[in-house]
């Protein structure tokens, strides 16, 4: 309940701040307000105790401070925080962006797929209507042409009929819903591959854009834009760093430049540099993928031409995989177009957060401030310290990592985004660290330094300087994301960083030759394999042993028996067979007719019986 009340109070504060800013003509997002509330609460200069419940007066003071900072459009710190919030809410890596794009595309095609898979046409007119829907699905899923262009629809229909004529609709309807969806995807890929092949052969495909050529022109242009932005922020970062160093060395310069917000401006350009480096890395990855796909596409198309040539009929097992490969490669080109458009939009939108630099430091003002100041680039600073190196023998309880003694040295996760761990908290500067000096490993985290002296000072009490860096981040909230201090301020970690918080640190592996030997079984086995708990099993074994005593085994070996081998034959089992030989026949013979005369007697006292045979002859019948 207490947690719910606290969350409700925070939401109320955020809402009031947003309303107050809107009333003063400045619209701010809730994400920006929430970050600003926590940043103001962390700043030790505001005397807020985050471990205690704020009073009504504290809440009003917090709201006023947040509104003041949100309305101070001349402060580079606000521009940096806005830039961080924008990048965090809009940036997505390649895998996330493509996954989201494919999910959106599937969502748009879902009604068409559902209409096709759930329909059960019976008459010819319904069959034709379902076939037209399949044509629409194939066209929409490929993204090659407009469904309102009659020529494109005819081209897709012709390509579909070559691999899926209307006569196969009956078979398609009988499939399950899952199999229908899979066949639709296969048909879409086949038709796309056929149209791309026809375009290559100049037999169609006039509505298909030449994506490889577009990418070959657009990627270098986008890369040049990012490089130009990087050069600008590098130059500004080097100039601001030189001015800040001159302020620390000369009190007069400090008085002259203290009114300028140089540290906030430096943090702004450094954050802009970090984001541009991320976008440049994505652009380089896209260029590499496009180059690889160009080679594969050309090879697949050449193989398809050699397979098809001028043949009248071709085995589908030969050409269908090539059509599918062409379709997949073209989908890859479409993905790169999407990624390039996203990177270009991100680069253009980030420029607005650097406009404050020209407002605070016009070229003529910056030139006058730099008179007599030596400006060093990051590369020059690193070259100056290449000869310096930490002597490991000077430290007994510290672990130092060097390229020749550590595997994956270039892949170590350096704290503070590679900036000097000493200069941040002590000088408030973001100086580039030089790993060649030596990387200090402290509590499973790695730190680099801008000079050998800074490394020695930091190594004497690392925890002290780490805490100084945390305090500096509390004063300048934009450093939390710039220096990747999410492990120190997890409740302030941006959403994008919180998603990758589970990413493990890469632990360095020190090179060392070692060998060990362990016995497989230290103790002898104690398992008795002959043990039986069943009494009847023991009796059976006893009877078997007693029976073996009366047995005698003999063997003989002849000169030829060692050459024999086992043979086996297969005989067919007998089957029941029967025949019919008996025949029923009949013939008609005369019926015997025999009578006895004189049985009744007569006048004579003696009875005379006469036998009379009246049977007719056989030939008379």
PDB file of N, CA, C and O in Angstrom, residues 219-266:
ATOM      1  N   UNK A 219      23.567   4.731 -49.126  1.00  0.00           N
ATOM      2  CA  UNK A 219      24.376   4.411 -47.940  1.00  0.00           C
ATOM      3  C   UNK A 219      25.603   5.312 -47.834  1.00  0.00           C
ATOM      4  O   UNK A 219      25.876   5.866 -46.759  1.00  0.00           O
ATOM      5  N   UNK A 220      26.399   5.493 -48.906  1.00  0.00           N
ATOM      6  CA  UNK A 220      27.528   6.437 -48.776  1.00  0.00           C
ATOM      7  C   UNK A 220      27.085   7.848 -48.428  1.00  0.00           C
ATOM      8  O   UNK A 220      27.762   8.551 -47.658  1.00  0.00           O
ATOM      9  N   UNK A 221      25.927   8.282 -48.970  1.00  0.00           N
ATOM     10  CA  UNK A 221      25.433   9.617 -48.645  1.00  0.00           C
ATOM     11  C   UNK A 221      25.096   9.722 -47.160  1.00  0.00           C
ATOM     12  O   UNK A 221      25.442  10.711 -46.506  1.00  0.00           O
ATOM     13  N   UNK A 222      24.404   8.705 -46.635  1.00  0.00           N
ATOM     14  CA  UNK A 222      24.068   8.721 -45.205  1.00  0.00           C
ATOM     15  C   UNK A 222      25.327   8.674 -44.351  1.00  0.00           C
ATOM     16  O   UNK A 222      25.412   9.340 -43.302  1.00  0.00           O
ATOM     17  N   UNK A 223      26.299   7.885 -44.775  1.00  0.00           N
ATOM     18  CA  UNK A 223      27.546   7.791 -44.007  1.00  0.00           C
ATOM     19  C   UNK A 223      28.281   9.118 -43.988  1.00  0.00           C
ATOM     20  O   UNK A 223      28.838   9.525 -42.950  1.00  0.00           O
ATOM     21  N   UNK A 224      28.274   9.812 -45.119  1.00  0.00           N
ATOM     22  CA  UNK A 224      28.931  11.124 -45.166  1.00  0.00           C
ATOM     23  C   UNK A 224      28.239  12.121 -44.246  1.00  0.00           C
ATOM     24  O   UNK A 224      28.899  12.948 -43.593  1.00  0.00           O
ATOM     25  N   UNK A 225      26.914  12.045 -44.181  1.00  0.00           N
ATOM     26  CA  UNK A 225      26.176  12.952 -43.289  1.00  0.00           C
ATOM     27  C   UNK A 225      26.556  12.710 -41.834  1.00  0.00           C
ATOM     28  O   UNK A 225      26.784  13.652 -41.062  1.00  0.00           O
ATOM     29  N   UNK A 226      26.632  11.424 -41.452  1.00  0.00           N
ATOM     30  CA  UNK A 226      27.007  11.100 -40.069  1.00  0.00           C
ATOM     31  C   UNK A 226      28.449  11.514 -39.798  1.00  0.00           C
ATOM     32  O   UNK A 226      28.760  12.047 -38.723  1.00  0.00           O
ATOM     33  N   UNK A 227      29.325  11.279 -40.766  1.00  0.00           N
ATOM     34  CA  UNK A 227      30.727  11.679 -40.584  1.00  0.00           C
ATOM     35  C   UNK A 227      30.861  13.187 -40.412  1.00  0.00           C
ATOM     36  O   UNK A 227      31.671  13.664 -39.600  1.00  0.00           O
ATOM     37  N   UNK A 228      30.067  13.942 -41.179  1.00  0.00           N
ATOM     38  CA  UNK A 228      30.122  15.402 -41.033  1.00  0.00           C
ATOM     39  C   UNK A 228      29.672  15.825 -39.643  1.00  0.00           C
ATOM     40  O   UNK A 228      30.284  16.712 -39.012  1.00  0.00           O
ATOM     41  N   UNK A 229      28.614  15.183 -39.140  1.00  0.00           N
ATOM     42  CA  UNK A 229      28.171  15.482 -37.780  1.00  0.00           C
ATOM     43  C   UNK A 229      29.211  15.113 -36.744  1.00  0.00           C
ATOM     44  O   UNK A 229      29.426  15.837 -35.753  1.00  0.00           O
ATOM     45  N   UNK A 230      29.887  13.976 -36.948  1.00  0.00           N
ATOM     46  CA  UNK A 230      30.943  13.568 -36.012  1.00  0.00           C
ATOM     47  C   UNK A 230      32.111  14.546 -36.024  1.00  0.00           C
ATOM     48  O   UNK A 230      32.663  14.876 -34.965  1.00  0.00           O
ATOM     49  N   UNK A 231      32.491  14.999 -37.210  1.00  0.00           N
ATOM     50  CA  UNK A 231      33.601  15.968 -37.281  1.00  0.00           C
ATOM     51  C   UNK A 231      33.248  17.263 -36.544  1.00  0.00           C
ATOM     52  O   UNK A 231      34.098  17.849 -35.851  1.00  0.00           O
ATOM     53  N   UNK A 232      31.994  17.691 -36.678  1.00  0.00           N
ATOM     54  CA  UNK A 232      31.568  18.913 -35.994  1.00  0.00           C
ATOM     55  C   UNK A 232      31.626  18.755 -34.481  1.00  0.00           C
ATOM     56  O   UNK A 232      32.182  19.614 -33.773  1.00  0.00           O
ATOM     57  N   UNK A 233      31.075  17.664 -33.977  1.00  0.00           N
ATOM     58  CA  UNK A 233      31.064  17.498 -32.515  1.00  0.00           C
ATOM     59  C   UNK A 233      32.467  17.201 -31.985  1.00  0.00           C
ATOM     60  O   UNK A 233      32.801  17.583 -30.856  1.00  0.00           O
ATOM     61  N   UNK A 234      33.315  16.538 -32.786  1.00  0.00           N
ATOM     62  CA  UNK A 234      34.703  16.334 -32.349  1.00  0.00           C
ATOM     63  C   UNK A 234      35.414  17.673 -32.182  1.00  0.00           C
ATOM     64  O   UNK A 234      36.099  17.903 -31.175  1.00  0.00           O
ATOM     65  N   UNK A 235      35.236  18.532 -33.175  1.00  0.00           N
ATOM     66  CA  UNK A 235      35.891  19.832 -33.108  1.00  0.00           C
ATOM     67  C   UNK A 235      35.408  20.631 -31.889  1.00  0.00           C
ATOM     68  O   UNK A 235      36.211  21.220 -31.148  1.00  0.00           O
ATOM     69  N   UNK A 236      34.086  20.630 -31.661  1.00  0.00           N
ATOM     70  CA  UNK A 236      33.551  21.367 -30.512  1.00  0.00           C
ATOM     71  C   UNK A 236      34.021  20.760 -29.198  1.00  0.00           C
ATOM     72  O   UNK A 236      34.374  21.478 -28.255  1.00  0.00           O
ATOM     73  N   UNK A 237      34.046  19.434 -29.114  1.00  0.00           N
ATOM     74  CA  UNK A 237      34.487  18.784 -27.880  1.00  0.00           C
ATOM     75  C   UNK A 237      35.943  19.122 -27.578  1.00  0.00           C
ATOM     76  O   UNK A 237      36.313  19.390 -26.422  1.00  0.00           O
ATOM     77  N   UNK A 238      36.788  19.141 -28.606  1.00  0.00           N
ATOM     78  CA  UNK A 238      38.202  19.469 -28.386  1.00  0.00           C
ATOM     79  C   UNK A 238      38.353  20.928 -27.944  1.00  0.00           C
ATOM     80  O   UNK A 238      39.166  21.231 -27.036  1.00  0.00           O
ATOM     81  N   UNK A 239      37.570  21.816 -28.537  1.00  0.00           N
ATOM     82  CA  UNK A 239      37.665  23.235 -28.158  1.00  0.00           C
ATOM     83  C   UNK A 239      37.153  23.460 -26.740  1.00  0.00           C
ATOM     84  O   UNK A 239      37.775  24.191 -25.958  1.00  0.00           O
ATOM     85  N   UNK A 240      36.017  22.869 -26.386  1.00  0.00           N
ATOM     86  CA  UNK A 240      35.482  23.033 -25.033  1.00  0.00           C
ATOM     87  C   UNK A 240      36.434  22.451 -23.994  1.00  0.00           C
ATOM     88  O   UNK A 240      36.625  23.023 -22.909  1.00  0.00           O
ATOM     89  N   UNK A 241      37.033  21.309 -24.299  1.00  0.00           N
ATOM     90  CA  UNK A 241      37.984  20.697 -23.366  1.00  0.00           C
ATOM     91  C   UNK A 241      39.186  21.604 -23.153  1.00  0.00           C
ATOM     92  O   UNK A 241      39.659  21.785 -22.014  1.00  0.00           O
ATOM     93  N   UNK A 242      39.685  22.195 -24.239  1.00  0.00           N
ATOM     94  CA  UNK A 242      40.828  23.109 -24.114  1.00  0.00           C
ATOM     95  C   UNK A 242      40.460  24.329 -23.271  1.00  0.00           C
ATOM     96  O   UNK A 242      41.257  24.790 -22.425  1.00  0.00           O
ATOM     97  N   UNK A 243      39.256  24.875 -23.447  1.00  0.00           N
ATOM     98  CA  UNK A 243      38.832  26.031 -22.652  1.00  0.00           C
ATOM     99  C   UNK A 243      38.689  25.672 -21.175  1.00  0.00           C
ATOM    100  O   UNK A 243      39.098  26.435 -20.289  1.00  0.00           O
ATOM    101  N   UNK A 244      38.135  24.500 -20.888  1.00  0.00           N
ATOM    102  CA  UNK A 244      37.980  24.084 -19.491  1.00  0.00           C
ATOM    103  C   UNK A 244      39.332  23.853 -18.826  1.00  0.00           C
ATOM    104  O   UNK A 244      39.525  24.183 -17.646  1.00  0.00           O
ATOM    105  N   UNK A 245      40.271  23.305 -19.558  1.00  0.00           N
ATOM    106  CA  UNK A 245      41.607  23.111 -18.986  1.00  0.00           C
ATOM    107  C   UNK A 245      42.287  24.460 -18.726  1.00  0.00           C
ATOM    108  O   UNK A 245      42.988  24.625 -17.720  1.00  0.00           O
ATOM    109  N   UNK A 246      42.066  25.406 -19.635  1.00  0.00           N
ATOM    110  CA  UNK A 246      42.668  26.726 -19.417  1.00  0.00           C
ATOM    111  C   UNK A 246      42.040  27.423 -18.218  1.00  0.00           C
ATOM    112  O   UNK A 246      42.719  28.183 -17.513  1.00  0.00           O
ATOM    113  N   UNK A 247      40.756  27.174 -17.944  1.00  0.00           N
ATOM    114  CA  UNK A 247      40.110  27.760 -16.772  1.00  0.00           C
ATOM    115  C   UNK A 247      40.746  27.243 -15.481  1.00  0.00           C
ATOM    116  O   UNK A 247      40.921  27.983 -14.513  1.00  0.00           O
ATOM    117  N   UNK A 248      41.101  25.960 -15.454  1.00  0.00           N
ATOM    118  CA  UNK A 248      41.686  25.366 -14.254  1.00  0.00           C
ATOM    119  C   UNK A 248      43.129  25.804 -14.041  1.00  0.00           C
ATOM    120  O   UNK A 248      43.634  25.796 -12.919  1.00  0.00           O
ATOM    121  N   UNK A 249      43.774  26.190 -15.120  1.00  0.00           N
ATOM    122  CA  UNK A 249      45.179  26.599 -14.990  1.00  0.00           C
ATOM    123  C   UNK A 249      45.333  28.093 -14.724  1.00  0.00           C
ATOM    124  O   UNK A 249      46.324  28.511 -14.128  1.00  0.00           O
ATOM    125  N   UNK A 250      44.369  28.891 -15.155  1.00  0.00           N
ATOM    126  CA  UNK A 250      44.480  30.349 -15.046  1.00  0.00           C
ATOM    127  C   UNK A 250      43.225  30.893 -14.355  1.00  0.00           C
ATOM    128  O   UNK A 250      42.112  30.706 -14.843  1.00  0.00           O
ATOM    129  N   UNK A 251      43.427  31.572 -13.222  1.00  0.00           N
ATOM    130  CA  UNK A 251      42.297  32.111 -12.473  1.00  0.00           C
ATOM    131  C   UNK A 251      41.592  33.213 -13.262  1.00  0.00           C
ATOM    132  O   UNK A 251      40.369  33.356 -13.189  1.00  0.00           O
ATOM    133  N   UNK A 252      42.344  34.003 -14.015  1.00  0.00           N
ATOM    134  CA  UNK A 252      41.735  35.055 -14.817  1.00  0.00           C
ATOM    135  C   UNK A 252      40.816  34.449 -15.880  1.00  0.00           C
ATOM    136  O   UNK A 252      39.707  34.955 -16.124  1.00  0.00           O
ATOM    137  N   UNK A 253      41.277  33.367 -16.495  1.00  0.00           N
ATOM    138  CA  UNK A 253      40.451  32.697 -17.486  1.00  0.00           C
ATOM    139  C   UNK A 253      39.199  32.120 -16.830  1.00  0.00           C
ATOM    140  O   UNK A 253      38.116  32.111 -17.411  1.00  0.00           O
ATOM    141  N   UNK A 254      39.352  31.637 -15.619  1.00  0.00           N
ATOM    142  CA  UNK A 254      38.195  31.081 -14.897  1.00  0.00           C
ATOM    143  C   UNK A 254      37.135  32.152 -14.685  1.00  0.00           C
ATOM    144  O   UNK A 254      35.942  31.931 -14.872  1.00  0.00           O
ATOM    145  N   UNK A 255      37.573  33.354 -14.283  1.00  0.00           N
ATOM    146  CA  UNK A 255      36.625  34.456 -14.073  1.00  0.00           C
ATOM    147  C   UNK A 255      35.956  34.856 -15.379  1.00  0.00           C
ATOM    148  O   UNK A 255      34.767  35.181 -15.419  1.00  0.00           O
ATOM    149  N   UNK A 256      36.735  34.795 -16.460  1.00  0.00           N
ATOM    150  CA  UNK A 256      36.209  35.197 -17.759  1.00  0.00           C
ATOM    151  C   UNK A 256      35.198  34.202 -18.310  1.00  0.00           C
ATOM    152  O   UNK A 256      34.203  34.602 -18.925  1.00  0.00           O
ATOM    153  N   UNK A 257      35.437  32.892 -18.080  1.00  0.00           N
ATOM    154  CA  UNK A 257      34.625  31.849 -18.706  1.00  0.00           C
ATOM    155  C   UNK A 257      33.606  31.213 -17.769  1.00  0.00           C
ATOM    156  O   UNK A 257      32.851  30.325 -18.190  1.00  0.00           O
ATOM    157  N   UNK A 258      33.586  31.592 -16.503  1.00  0.00           N
ATOM    158  CA  UNK A 258      32.696  30.932 -15.543  1.00  0.00           C
ATOM    159  C   UNK A 258      31.224  31.142 -15.880  1.00  0.00           C
ATOM    160  O   UNK A 258      30.376  30.315 -15.515  1.00  0.00           O
ATOM    161  N   UNK A 259      30.895  32.239 -16.547  1.00  0.00           N
ATOM    162  CA  UNK A 259      29.492  32.488 -16.889  1.00  0.00           C
ATOM    163  C   UNK A 259      29.008  31.577 -18.011  1.00  0.00           C
ATOM    164  O   UNK A 259      27.798  31.374 -18.178  1.00  0.00           O
ATOM    165  N   UNK A 260      29.952  31.040 -18.800  1.00  0.00           N
ATOM    166  CA  UNK A 260      29.575  30.124 -19.874  1.00  0.00           C
ATOM    167  C   UNK A 260      29.379  28.708 -19.316  1.00  0.00           C
ATOM    168  O   UNK A 260      30.124  28.275 -18.428  1.00  0.00           O
ATOM    169  N   UNK A 261      28.399  28.029 -19.827  1.00  0.00           N
ATOM    170  CA  UNK A 261      28.123  26.655 -19.377  1.00  0.00           C
ATOM    171  C   UNK A 261      28.924  25.687 -20.239  1.00  0.00           C
ATOM    172  O   UNK A 261      28.372  24.901 -21.019  1.00  0.00           O
ATOM    173  N   UNK A 262      30.238  25.734 -20.051  1.00  0.00           N
ATOM    174  CA  UNK A 262      31.124  24.938 -20.903  1.00  0.00           C
ATOM    175  C   UNK A 262      31.018  23.450 -20.606  1.00  0.00           C
ATOM    176  O   UNK A 262      31.034  22.619 -21.527  1.00  0.00           O
ATOM    177  N   UNK A 263      30.916  23.082 -19.325  1.00  0.00           N
ATOM    178  CA  UNK A 263      30.836  21.661 -18.990  1.00  0.00           C
ATOM    179  C   UNK A 263      29.565  21.052 -19.568  1.00  0.00           C
ATOM    180  O   UNK A 263      29.598  19.959 -20.154  1.00  0.00           O
ATOM    181  N   UNK A 264      28.443  21.754 -19.393  1.00  0.00           N
ATOM    182  CA  UNK A 264      27.189  21.241 -19.942  1.00  0.00           C
ATOM    183  C   UNK A 264      27.266  21.135 -21.467  1.00  0.00           C
ATOM    184  O   UNK A 264      26.762  20.166 -22.067  1.00  0.00           O
ATOM    185  N   UNK A 265      27.919  22.140 -22.099  1.00  0.00           N
ATOM    186  CA  UNK A 265      28.075  22.092 -23.552  1.00  0.00           C
ATOM    187  C   UNK A 265      28.969  20.928 -23.973  1.00  0.00           C
ATOM    188  O   UNK A 265      28.711  20.253 -24.982  1.00  0.00           O
ATOM    189  N   UNK A 266      30.022  20.660 -23.199  1.00  0.00           N
ATOM    190  CA  UNK A 266      30.908  19.533 -23.498  1.00  0.00           C
ATOM    191  C   UNK A 266      30.168  18.209 -23.382  1.00  0.00           C
ATOM    192  O   UNK A 266      30.291  17.329 -24.249  1.00  0.00           O
TER     193      UNK A 266
END
